[in-house]
Coordinates of C-alpha atoms in Angstrom, one line a residue:
X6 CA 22.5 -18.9 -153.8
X7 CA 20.0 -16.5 -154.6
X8 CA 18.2 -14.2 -152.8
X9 CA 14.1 -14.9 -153.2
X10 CA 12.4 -16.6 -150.5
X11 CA 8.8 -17.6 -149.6
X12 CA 7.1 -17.5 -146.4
X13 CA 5.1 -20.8 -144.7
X14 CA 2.8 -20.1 -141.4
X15 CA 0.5 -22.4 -140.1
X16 CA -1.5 -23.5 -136.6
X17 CA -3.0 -26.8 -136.1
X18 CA -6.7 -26.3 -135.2
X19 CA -9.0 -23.7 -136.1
X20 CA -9.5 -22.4 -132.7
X21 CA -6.2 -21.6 -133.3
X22 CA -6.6 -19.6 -136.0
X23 CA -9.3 -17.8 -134.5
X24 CA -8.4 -16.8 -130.6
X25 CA -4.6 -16.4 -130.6
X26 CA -1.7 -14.6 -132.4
X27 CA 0.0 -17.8 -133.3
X28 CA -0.2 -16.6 -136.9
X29 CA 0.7 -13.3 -136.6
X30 CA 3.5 -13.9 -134.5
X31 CA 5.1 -16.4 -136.8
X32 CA 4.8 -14.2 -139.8
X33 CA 6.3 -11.4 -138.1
X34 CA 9.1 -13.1 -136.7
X35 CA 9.8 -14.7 -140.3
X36 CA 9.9 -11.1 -142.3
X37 CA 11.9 -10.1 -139.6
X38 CA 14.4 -12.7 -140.3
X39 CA 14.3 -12.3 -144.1
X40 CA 14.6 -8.5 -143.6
X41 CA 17.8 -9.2 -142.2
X42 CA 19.1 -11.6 -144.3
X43 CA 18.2 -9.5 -147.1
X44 CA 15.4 -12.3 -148.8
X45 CA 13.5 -11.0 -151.5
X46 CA 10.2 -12.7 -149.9
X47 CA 7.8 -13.4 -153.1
X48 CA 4.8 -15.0 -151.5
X49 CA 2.9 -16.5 -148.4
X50 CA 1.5 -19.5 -147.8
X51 CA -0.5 -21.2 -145.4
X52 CA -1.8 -18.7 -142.7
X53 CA -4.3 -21.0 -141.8
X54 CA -5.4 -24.4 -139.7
X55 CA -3.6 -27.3 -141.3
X56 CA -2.6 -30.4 -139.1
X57 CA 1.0 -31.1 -140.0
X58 CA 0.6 -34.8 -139.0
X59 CA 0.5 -35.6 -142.8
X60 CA 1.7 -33.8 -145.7
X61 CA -1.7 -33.6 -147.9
X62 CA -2.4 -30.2 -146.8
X63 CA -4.3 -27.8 -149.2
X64 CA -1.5 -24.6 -148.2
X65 CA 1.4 -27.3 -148.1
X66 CA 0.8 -28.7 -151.7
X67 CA 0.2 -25.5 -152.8
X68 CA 3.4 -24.0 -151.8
X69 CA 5.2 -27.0 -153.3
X70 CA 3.6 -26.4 -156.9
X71 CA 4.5 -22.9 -156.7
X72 CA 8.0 -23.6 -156.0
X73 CA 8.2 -26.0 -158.5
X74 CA 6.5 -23.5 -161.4
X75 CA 7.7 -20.1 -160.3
X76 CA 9.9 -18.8 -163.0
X77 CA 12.2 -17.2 -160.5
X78 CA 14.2 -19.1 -158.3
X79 CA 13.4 -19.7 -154.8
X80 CA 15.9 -20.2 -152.2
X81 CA 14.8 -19.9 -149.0
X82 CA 11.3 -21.2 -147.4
X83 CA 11.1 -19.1 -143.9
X84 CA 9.2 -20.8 -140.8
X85 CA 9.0 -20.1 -137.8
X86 CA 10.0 -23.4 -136.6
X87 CA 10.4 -27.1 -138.0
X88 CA 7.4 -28.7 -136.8
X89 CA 5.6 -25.6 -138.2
X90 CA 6.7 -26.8 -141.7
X91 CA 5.8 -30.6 -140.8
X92 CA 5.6 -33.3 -138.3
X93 CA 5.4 -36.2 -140.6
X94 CA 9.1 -37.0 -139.6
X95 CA 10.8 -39.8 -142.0
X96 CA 8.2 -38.0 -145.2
X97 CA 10.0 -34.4 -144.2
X98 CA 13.1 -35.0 -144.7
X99 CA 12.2 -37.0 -147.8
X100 CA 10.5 -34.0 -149.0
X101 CA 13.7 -31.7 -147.8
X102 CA 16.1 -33.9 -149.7
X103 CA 13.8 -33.2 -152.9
X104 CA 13.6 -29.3 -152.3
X105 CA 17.8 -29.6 -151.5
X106 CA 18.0 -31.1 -155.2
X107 CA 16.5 -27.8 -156.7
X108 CA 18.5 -25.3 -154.7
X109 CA 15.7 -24.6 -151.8
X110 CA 16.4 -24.5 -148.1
X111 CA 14.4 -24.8 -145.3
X112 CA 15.3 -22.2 -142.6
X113 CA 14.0 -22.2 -139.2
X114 CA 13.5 -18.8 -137.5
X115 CA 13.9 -20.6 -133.6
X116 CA 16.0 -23.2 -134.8
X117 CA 18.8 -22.0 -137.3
X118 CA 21.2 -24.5 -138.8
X119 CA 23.2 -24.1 -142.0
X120 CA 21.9 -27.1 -144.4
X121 CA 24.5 -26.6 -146.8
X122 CA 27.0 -28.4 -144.3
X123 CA 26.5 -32.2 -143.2
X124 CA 26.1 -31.3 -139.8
X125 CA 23.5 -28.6 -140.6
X126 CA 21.0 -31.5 -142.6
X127 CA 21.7 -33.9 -139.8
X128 CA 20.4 -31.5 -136.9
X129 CA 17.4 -30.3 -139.5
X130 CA 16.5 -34.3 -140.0
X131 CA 16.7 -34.7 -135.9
X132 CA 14.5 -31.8 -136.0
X133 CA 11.8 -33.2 -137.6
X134 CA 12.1 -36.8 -136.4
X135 CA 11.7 -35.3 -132.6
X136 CA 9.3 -33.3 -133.8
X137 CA 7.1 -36.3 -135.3
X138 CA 8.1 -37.9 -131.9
X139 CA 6.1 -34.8 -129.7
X140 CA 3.1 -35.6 -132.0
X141 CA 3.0 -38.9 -131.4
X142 CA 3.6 -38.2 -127.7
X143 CA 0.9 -35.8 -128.0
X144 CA -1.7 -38.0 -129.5
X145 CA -0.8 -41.1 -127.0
X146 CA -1.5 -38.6 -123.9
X147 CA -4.8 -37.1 -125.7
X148 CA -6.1 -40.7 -126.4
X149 CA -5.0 -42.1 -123.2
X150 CA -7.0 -38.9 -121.4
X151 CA -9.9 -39.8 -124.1
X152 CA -10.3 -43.5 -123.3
X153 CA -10.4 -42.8 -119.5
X154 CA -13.3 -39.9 -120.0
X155 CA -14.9 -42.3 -122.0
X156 CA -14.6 -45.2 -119.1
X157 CA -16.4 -42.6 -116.9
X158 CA -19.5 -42.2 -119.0
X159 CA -18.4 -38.8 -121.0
X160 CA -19.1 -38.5 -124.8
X161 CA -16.1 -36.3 -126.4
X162 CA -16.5 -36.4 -129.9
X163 CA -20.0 -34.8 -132.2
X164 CA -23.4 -35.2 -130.2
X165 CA -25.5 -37.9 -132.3
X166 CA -28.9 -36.7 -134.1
X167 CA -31.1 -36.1 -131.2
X168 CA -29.0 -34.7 -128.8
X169 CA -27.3 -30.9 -128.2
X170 CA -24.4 -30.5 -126.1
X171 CA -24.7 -27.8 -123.0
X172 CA -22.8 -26.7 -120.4
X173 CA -23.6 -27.1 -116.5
X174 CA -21.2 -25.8 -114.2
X175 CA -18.3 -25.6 -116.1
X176 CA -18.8 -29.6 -117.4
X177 CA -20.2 -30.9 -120.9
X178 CA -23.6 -32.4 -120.7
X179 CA -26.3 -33.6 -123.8
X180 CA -29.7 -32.9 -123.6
X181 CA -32.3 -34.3 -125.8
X182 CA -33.6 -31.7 -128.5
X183 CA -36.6 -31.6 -130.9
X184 CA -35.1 -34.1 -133.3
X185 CA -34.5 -36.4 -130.7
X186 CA -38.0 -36.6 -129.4
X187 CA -39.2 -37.6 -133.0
X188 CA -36.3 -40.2 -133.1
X189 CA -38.0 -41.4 -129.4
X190 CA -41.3 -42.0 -131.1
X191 CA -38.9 -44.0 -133.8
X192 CA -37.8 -46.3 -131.3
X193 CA -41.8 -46.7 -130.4
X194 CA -42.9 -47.5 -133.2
X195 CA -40.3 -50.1 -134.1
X196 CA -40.8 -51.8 -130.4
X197 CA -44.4 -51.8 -130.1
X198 CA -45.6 -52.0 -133.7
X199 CA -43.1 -53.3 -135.7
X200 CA -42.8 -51.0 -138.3
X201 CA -40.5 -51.3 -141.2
X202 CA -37.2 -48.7 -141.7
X203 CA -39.4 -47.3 -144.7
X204 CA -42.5 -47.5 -143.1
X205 CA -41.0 -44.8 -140.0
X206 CA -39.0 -43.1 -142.6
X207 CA -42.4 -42.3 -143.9
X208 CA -44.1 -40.8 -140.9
X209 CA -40.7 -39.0 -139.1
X210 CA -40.5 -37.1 -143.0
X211 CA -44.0 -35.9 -142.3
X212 CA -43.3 -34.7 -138.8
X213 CA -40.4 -33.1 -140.6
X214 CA -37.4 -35.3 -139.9
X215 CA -35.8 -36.3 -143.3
X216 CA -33.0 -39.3 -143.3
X217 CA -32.0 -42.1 -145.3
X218 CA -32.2 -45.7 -144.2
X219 CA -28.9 -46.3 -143.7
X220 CA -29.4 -43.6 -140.8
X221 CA -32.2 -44.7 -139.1
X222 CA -30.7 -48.3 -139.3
X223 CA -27.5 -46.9 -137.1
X224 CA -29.3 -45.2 -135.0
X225 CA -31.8 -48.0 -133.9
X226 CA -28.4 -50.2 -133.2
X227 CA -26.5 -47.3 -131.4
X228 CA -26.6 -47.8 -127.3
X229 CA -26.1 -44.3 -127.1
X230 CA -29.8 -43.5 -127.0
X231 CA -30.4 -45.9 -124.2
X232 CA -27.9 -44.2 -121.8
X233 CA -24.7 -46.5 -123.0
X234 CA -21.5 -45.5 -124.8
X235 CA -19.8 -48.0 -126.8
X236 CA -17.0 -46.2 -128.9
X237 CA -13.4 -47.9 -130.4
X238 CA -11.1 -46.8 -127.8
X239 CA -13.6 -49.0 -125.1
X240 CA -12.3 -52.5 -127.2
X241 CA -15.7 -53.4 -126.7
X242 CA -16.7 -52.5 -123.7
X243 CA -20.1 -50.8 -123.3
X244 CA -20.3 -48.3 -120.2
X245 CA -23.0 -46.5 -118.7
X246 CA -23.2 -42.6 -120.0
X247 CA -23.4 -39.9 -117.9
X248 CA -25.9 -37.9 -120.5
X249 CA -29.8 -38.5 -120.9
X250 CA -31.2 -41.4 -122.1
X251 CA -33.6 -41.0 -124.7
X252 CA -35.3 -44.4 -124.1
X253 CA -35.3 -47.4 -121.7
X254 CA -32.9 -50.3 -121.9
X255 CA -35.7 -52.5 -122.6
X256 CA -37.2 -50.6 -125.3
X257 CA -33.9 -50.4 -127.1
X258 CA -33.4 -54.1 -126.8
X259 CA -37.1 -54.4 -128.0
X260 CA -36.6 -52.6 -131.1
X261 CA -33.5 -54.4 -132.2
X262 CA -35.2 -58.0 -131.3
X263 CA -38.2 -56.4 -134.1
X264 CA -35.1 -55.5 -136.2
X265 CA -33.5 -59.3 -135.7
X266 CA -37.0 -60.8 -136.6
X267 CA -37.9 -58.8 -139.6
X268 CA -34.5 -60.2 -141.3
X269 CA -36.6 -62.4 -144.0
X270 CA -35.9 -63.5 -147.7
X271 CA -38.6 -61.7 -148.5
X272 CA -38.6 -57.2 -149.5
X273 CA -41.9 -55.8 -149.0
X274 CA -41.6 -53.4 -152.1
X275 CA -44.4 -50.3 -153.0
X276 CA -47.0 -51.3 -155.3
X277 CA -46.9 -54.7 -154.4
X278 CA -50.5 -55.5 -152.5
X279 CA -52.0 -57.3 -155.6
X280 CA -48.8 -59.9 -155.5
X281 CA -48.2 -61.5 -152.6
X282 CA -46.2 -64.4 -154.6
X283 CA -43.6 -62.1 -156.4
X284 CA -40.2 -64.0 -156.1
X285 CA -41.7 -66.2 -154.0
X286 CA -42.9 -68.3 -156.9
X287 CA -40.2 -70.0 -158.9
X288 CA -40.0 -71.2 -162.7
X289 CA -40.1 -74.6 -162.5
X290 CA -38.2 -75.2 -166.1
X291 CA -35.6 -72.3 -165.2
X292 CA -36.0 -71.8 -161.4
X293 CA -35.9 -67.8 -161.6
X294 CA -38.4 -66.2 -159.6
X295 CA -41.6 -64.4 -160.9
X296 CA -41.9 -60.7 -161.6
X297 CA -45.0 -59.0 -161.1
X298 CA -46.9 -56.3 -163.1
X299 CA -50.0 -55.0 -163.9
X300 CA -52.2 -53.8 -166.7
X301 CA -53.7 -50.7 -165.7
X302 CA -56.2 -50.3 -168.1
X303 CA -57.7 -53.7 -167.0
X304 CA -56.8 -53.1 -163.4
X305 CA -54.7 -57.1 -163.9
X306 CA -51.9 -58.3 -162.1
X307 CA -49.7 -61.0 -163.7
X308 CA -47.0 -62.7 -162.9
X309 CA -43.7 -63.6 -164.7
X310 CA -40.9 -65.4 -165.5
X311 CA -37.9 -62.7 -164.8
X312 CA -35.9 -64.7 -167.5
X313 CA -35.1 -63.4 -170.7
X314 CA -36.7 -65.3 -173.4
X315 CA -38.9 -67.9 -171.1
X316 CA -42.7 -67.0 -171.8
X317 CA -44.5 -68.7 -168.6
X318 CA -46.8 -65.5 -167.4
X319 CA -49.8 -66.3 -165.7
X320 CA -53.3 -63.8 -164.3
X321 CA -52.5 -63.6 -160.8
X322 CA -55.7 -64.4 -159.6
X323 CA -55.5 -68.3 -161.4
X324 CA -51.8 -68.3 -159.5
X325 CA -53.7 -67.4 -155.8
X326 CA -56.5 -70.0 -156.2
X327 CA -54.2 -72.4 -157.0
X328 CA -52.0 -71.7 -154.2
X329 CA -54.8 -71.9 -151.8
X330 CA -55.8 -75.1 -153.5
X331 CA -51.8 -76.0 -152.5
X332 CA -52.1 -75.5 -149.3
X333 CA -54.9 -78.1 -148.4
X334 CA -52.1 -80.3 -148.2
X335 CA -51.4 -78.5 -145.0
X336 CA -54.8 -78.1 -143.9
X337 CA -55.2 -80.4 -140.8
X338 CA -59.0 -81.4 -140.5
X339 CA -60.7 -80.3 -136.8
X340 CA -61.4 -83.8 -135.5
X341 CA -57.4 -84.5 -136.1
X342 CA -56.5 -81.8 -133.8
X343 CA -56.9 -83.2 -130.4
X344 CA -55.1 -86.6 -131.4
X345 CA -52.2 -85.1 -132.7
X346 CA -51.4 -83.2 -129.7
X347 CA -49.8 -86.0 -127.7
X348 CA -48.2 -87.5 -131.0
X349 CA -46.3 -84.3 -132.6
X350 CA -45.3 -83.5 -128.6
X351 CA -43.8 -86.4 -128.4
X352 CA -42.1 -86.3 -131.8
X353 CA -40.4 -83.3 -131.3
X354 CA -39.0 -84.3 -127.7
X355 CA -37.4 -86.9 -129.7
X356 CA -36.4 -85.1 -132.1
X357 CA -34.5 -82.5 -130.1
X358 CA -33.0 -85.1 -127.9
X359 CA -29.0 -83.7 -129.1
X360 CA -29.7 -80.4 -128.6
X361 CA -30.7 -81.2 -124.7
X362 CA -27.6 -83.2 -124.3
X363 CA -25.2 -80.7 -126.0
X364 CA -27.2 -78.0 -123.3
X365 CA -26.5 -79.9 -120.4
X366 CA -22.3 -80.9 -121.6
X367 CA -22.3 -77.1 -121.9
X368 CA -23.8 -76.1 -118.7
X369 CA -21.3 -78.5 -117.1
X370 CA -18.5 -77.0 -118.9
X371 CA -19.9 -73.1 -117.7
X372 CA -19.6 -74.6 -114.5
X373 CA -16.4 -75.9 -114.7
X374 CA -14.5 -72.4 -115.7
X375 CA -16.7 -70.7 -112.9
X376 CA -15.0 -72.9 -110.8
X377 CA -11.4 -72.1 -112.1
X378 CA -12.2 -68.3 -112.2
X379 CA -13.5 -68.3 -108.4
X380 CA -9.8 -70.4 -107.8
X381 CA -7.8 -67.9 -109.6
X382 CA -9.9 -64.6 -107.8
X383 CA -9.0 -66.7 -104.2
X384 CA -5.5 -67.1 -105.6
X385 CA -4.9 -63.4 -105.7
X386 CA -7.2 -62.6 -102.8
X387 CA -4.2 -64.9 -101.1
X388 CA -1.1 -63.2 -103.0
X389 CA -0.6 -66.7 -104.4
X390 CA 0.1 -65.2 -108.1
X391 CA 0.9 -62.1 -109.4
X392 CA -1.3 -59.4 -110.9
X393 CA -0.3 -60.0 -114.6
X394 CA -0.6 -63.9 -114.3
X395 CA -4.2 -63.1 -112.9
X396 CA -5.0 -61.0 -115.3
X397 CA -4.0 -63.5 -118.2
X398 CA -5.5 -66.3 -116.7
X399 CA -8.9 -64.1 -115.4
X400 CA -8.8 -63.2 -119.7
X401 CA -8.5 -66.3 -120.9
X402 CA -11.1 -67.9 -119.0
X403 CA -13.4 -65.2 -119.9
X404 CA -13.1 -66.2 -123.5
X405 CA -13.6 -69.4 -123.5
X406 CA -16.9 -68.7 -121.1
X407 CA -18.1 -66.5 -123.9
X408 CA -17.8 -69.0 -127.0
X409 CA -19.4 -71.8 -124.7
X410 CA -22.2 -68.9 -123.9
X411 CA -22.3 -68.3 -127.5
X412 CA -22.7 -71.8 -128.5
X413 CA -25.5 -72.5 -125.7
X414 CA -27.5 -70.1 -127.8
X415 CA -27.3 -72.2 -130.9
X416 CA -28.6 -75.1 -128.9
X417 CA -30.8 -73.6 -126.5
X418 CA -34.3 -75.5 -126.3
X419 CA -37.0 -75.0 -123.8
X420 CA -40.0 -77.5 -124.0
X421 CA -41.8 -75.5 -121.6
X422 CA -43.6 -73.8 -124.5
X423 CA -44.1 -77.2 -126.8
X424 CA -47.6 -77.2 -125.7
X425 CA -48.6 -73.8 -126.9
X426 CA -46.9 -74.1 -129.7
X427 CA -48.4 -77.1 -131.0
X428 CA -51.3 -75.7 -129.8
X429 CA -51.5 -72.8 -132.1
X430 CA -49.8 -74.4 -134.9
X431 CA -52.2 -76.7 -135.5
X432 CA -55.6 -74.2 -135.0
X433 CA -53.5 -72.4 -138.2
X434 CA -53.2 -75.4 -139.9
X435 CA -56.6 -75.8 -139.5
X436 CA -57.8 -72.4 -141.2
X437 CA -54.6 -72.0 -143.5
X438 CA -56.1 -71.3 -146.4
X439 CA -58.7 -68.8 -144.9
X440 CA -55.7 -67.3 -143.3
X441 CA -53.8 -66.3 -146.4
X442 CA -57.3 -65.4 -148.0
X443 CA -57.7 -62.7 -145.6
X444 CA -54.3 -61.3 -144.3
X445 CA -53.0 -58.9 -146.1
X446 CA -49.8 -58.9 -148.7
X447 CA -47.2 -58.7 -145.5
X448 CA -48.7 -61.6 -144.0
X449 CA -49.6 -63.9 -146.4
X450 CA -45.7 -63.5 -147.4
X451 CA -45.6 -64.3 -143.8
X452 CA -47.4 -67.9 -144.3
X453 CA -45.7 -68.6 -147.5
X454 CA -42.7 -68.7 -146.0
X455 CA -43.1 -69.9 -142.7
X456 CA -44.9 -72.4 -144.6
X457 CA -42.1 -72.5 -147.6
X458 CA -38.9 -71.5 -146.2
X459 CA -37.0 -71.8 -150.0
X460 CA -40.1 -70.7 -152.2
X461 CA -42.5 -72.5 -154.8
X462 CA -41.9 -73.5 -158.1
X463 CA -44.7 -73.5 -160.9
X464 CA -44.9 -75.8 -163.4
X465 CA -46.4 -74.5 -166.0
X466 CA -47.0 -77.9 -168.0
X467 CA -49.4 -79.9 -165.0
X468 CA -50.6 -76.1 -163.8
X469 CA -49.4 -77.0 -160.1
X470 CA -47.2 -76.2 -157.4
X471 CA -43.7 -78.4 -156.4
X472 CA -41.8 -77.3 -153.4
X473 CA -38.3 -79.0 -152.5
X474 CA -38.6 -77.8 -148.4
X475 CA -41.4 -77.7 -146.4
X476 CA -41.1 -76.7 -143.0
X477 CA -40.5 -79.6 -141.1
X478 CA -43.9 -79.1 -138.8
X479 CA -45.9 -78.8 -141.5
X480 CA -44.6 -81.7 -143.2
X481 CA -45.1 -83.8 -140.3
X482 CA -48.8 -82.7 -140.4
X483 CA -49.4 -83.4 -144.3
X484 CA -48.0 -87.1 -143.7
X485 CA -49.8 -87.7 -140.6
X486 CA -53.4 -86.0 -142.0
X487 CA -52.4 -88.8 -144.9
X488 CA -51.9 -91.4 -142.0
X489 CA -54.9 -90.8 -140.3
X490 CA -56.9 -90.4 -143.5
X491 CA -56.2 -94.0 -144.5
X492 CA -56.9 -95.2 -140.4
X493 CA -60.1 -93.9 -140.7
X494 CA -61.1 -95.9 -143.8
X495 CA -60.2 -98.9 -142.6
X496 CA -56.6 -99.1 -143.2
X497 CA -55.6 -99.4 -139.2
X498 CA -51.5 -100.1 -137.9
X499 CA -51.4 -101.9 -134.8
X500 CA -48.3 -99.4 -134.4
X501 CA -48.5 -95.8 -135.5
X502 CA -44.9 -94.9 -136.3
X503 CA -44.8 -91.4 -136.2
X504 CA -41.0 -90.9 -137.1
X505 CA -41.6 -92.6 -140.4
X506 CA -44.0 -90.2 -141.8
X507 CA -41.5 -87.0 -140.2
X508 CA -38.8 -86.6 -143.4
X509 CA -36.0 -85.5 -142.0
X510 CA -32.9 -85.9 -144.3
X511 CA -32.6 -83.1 -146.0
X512 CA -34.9 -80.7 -144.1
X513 CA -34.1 -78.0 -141.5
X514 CA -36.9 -77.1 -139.1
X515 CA -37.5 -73.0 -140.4
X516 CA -38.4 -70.2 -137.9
X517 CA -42.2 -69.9 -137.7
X518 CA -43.1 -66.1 -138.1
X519 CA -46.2 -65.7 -136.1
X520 CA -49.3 -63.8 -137.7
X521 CA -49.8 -63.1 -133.6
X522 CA -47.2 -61.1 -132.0
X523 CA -49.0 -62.3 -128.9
X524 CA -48.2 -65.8 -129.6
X525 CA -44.5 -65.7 -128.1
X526 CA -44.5 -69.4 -127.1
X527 CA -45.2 -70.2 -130.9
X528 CA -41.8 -67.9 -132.5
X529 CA -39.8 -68.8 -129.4
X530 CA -40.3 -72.6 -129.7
X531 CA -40.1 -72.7 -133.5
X532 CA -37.1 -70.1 -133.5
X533 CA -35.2 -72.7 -131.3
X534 CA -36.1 -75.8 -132.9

């Protein structure tokens, strides 16, 4: 063996590195060693923070090049102690085998053993399997002590944007800071106007908070700013923090219903206002949707075919008057209104007949498990059954609750709200094309596909619109307006069939995006139908 030898200190955290002598200490005791033993020492490594959990440490690899390159031989690395060259367990003694091959020991200063013998590699490999073992001890008890802060309301880990952590009275605490009261007028603005991501984006850059969307989508969906923690180690759970809530409950819930609703197949897009129709129009010979552009010089917009090589292109005011021509087919004349009250009303009762019967199986079934669960809480009230077997059964009946609670909202439908529904529907079916005329681009987009849930197509032979889904409301009025049209020349049915003139196969009822955001009884009814 020769004499050359290299040195390897390290601590695990950077407080570490900075407050104590760990470092010191370990190099001193090493030089010592190799002093003694009469090592040539050639070089140092590490002296620094590196977790020894894994072996992809910056100091680690480096020492392992350097042993590998050096052009004289290295015998010896010196450490202080085995878990202070790793605690990767099964990997360090892969990695000691390898360093065996090419002549190079690892010597422990607290924890001699002669690795040239059998015995000697066995006690070095026990070494650094017990010493994988205490990390893994370590980071159970450290978790375990994490989860139950976290049960009690305490964030651990980085404050989010908005918040500073303090100290009162020797315990952590988070305070709001400047940030976070521009974040709090986020939230606002979401709730109460509904403003889009890039629309706040916008205004918090201009108050001097800069972010991306992806951030201000997380932070609009994190309970944290509501005075809740949700975090991994909870499985789920959401507990009530002991910081500062930036906003109410309510408010947060508000914002993320805003967030729910504005989830449309349509992109409001800059540069846009002149073309309303853009991708909501279709080619009717290809089906791709329209571009839109405009020719400055003229102060035009156009629409086009986004296919290579098809030449349909159109002005994009002859495409707007004939899509308000288009929607007189939808147009339900004023003296129609009154009569079709009673008619639609009862329609749509009929209609939604399954979806009250699956509501009521599944109340009954809520009601069943409620029953079991009060059963198996008496059960143990009486010592009847043992902790675990109330806690399986207590679980399991939990589940199922949830799915059935998750499936009542699929199939929730209140009639309360038909009246005012129909109500308004029909006053904007009345004034449709007026009320595309003079919204502007976000809510025509908004008619168009409340109207249109799939989009247009333009066919560019006959100059005129096609649609393959209408929603199912509208529908209903075209063929009844048509119904009552022929009535009133003469044309009477001793019987007027409603469910005839409603098409139904191959038609889903689509969510009806209000131009009101008063008018909850119209989204809420047309949501659930």
């Amino acid at each position: 063996r020769g004499v050359n030898a290299v040195i390897y200190t390290r601590v695990s955290t950077k407080e570490q590195a900075e407050t104590n002598l760990s470092l010191e200490t370990q190099k001193k005791y090493c030089e010592q060693h190799a002093l003694k033993q009469g090592y040539n020492v050639i070089e140092y490594f590490g002296g620094t923070y590196e977790s020894a959990k894994t072996d992809e440490r910056k100091e680690f690899k480096r020492m392992l090049t350097f042993l590998k390159r050096s052009k004289q031989k290295i015998s010896y690395i010196v450490v202080y102690s085995v878990d202070r060259f790793s605690r990767s367990g099964a990997n360090a003694i892969y990695i000691s085998s390898e360093l065996k091959k090419e002549g190079i020991s690892i010597f422990s200063v607290t924890q001699p053993s002669d690795t040239s013998t059998s015995s000697g590699s066995l006690q070095q490999n026990i070494q650094f399997i017990f010493s994988q073992y205490d990390n893994d001890l370590r980071r159970e008890k450290c978790m375990a002590g994490m989860k139950e802060k976290l049960m009690q309301g305490y964030w651990l880990t980085v404050a989010p944007m908005g918040y500073d952590r303090i100290t009162r009275n020797k315990e952590y605490g988070m305070v709001v800071n400047e940030k976070g009261k521009l974040i709090k007028k986020a939230f606002y603005w979401k709730a109460n106007n509904g403003l889009s991501n890039q629309e706040i984006l916008g205004k918090l850059e201009v108050l001097g908070l800069k972010m991306n969307k992806q951030k201000i989508s997380k932070i609009f969906r994190n309970p944290f700013y509501c005075g809740m923690i949700a975090h991994n180690f909870l499985e789920g759970k959401v507990v009530e923090g002991k910081h500062e809530p930036m906003i109410t409950k309510e408010l947060f819930l508000k914002a993320n219903g805003v967030l729910q609703k504005n989830n449309q197949k349509y992109k409001q897009e800059k540069n846009n206002e002149g073309l309303p129709l853009k991708r909501f129009v279709k080619c009717g010979e290809c089906g791709t949707s329209f571009a839109g552009y405009v020719v400055k010089k003229k102060g035009l917009y156009y629409y086009k075919c986004n296919r290579k090589g098809c030449k349909c292109n159109r002005n994009a005011n002859e495409l707007h008057n004939l899509f308000k021509s288009f929607l007189n087919n939808y147009t339900i004349a004023p003296e129609y209104i009154e009569p079709l009250k009673d008619v639609l009303s009862e329609t749509f009762e009929e209609m939604n007949q399954d979806n009250l019967e699956n509501q009521k199986l599944l109340e009954e079934r809520i009601k069943a498990i409620d029953d079991k669960i009060e059963k198996t809480e008496e059960s143990r009230v009486l010592q009847a059954i043992t902790k675990d077997l109330y806690d399986k059964f207590i679980e399991k009946y939990r589940k199922e609750k949830g799915k059935i609670l998750e499936e009542m909202q699929q199939v929730d439908f209140n009639l309360s709200n038909l009246g005012s529904y129909i109500s308004y529907a029909l006053h904007l079916s009345s004034n449709l094309q007026k009320a595309w005329e003079l919204s502007d681009n976000k809510d025509r987009e908004r008619i168009q596909y409340m109207l249109f849930p799939e989009g247009i197509y333009y066919d560019r032979k006959n100059d005129n619109y096609r649609t393959e889904r209408v929603n199912i409301f509208f529908d209903a009025i075209e063929c009844i307006s048509l119904e009552l049209g022929e009535n009133k020349k003469g044309q009477t049915n001793d019987e007027f069939d409603l469910s005839l003139c409603v098409r139904m196969e191959g038609l889903e009822p689509a969510c009806l995006t209000t131009l009101d955001p008063k008018s909850s009884a119209a989204t809420n009814y047309a949501t659930s139908a």
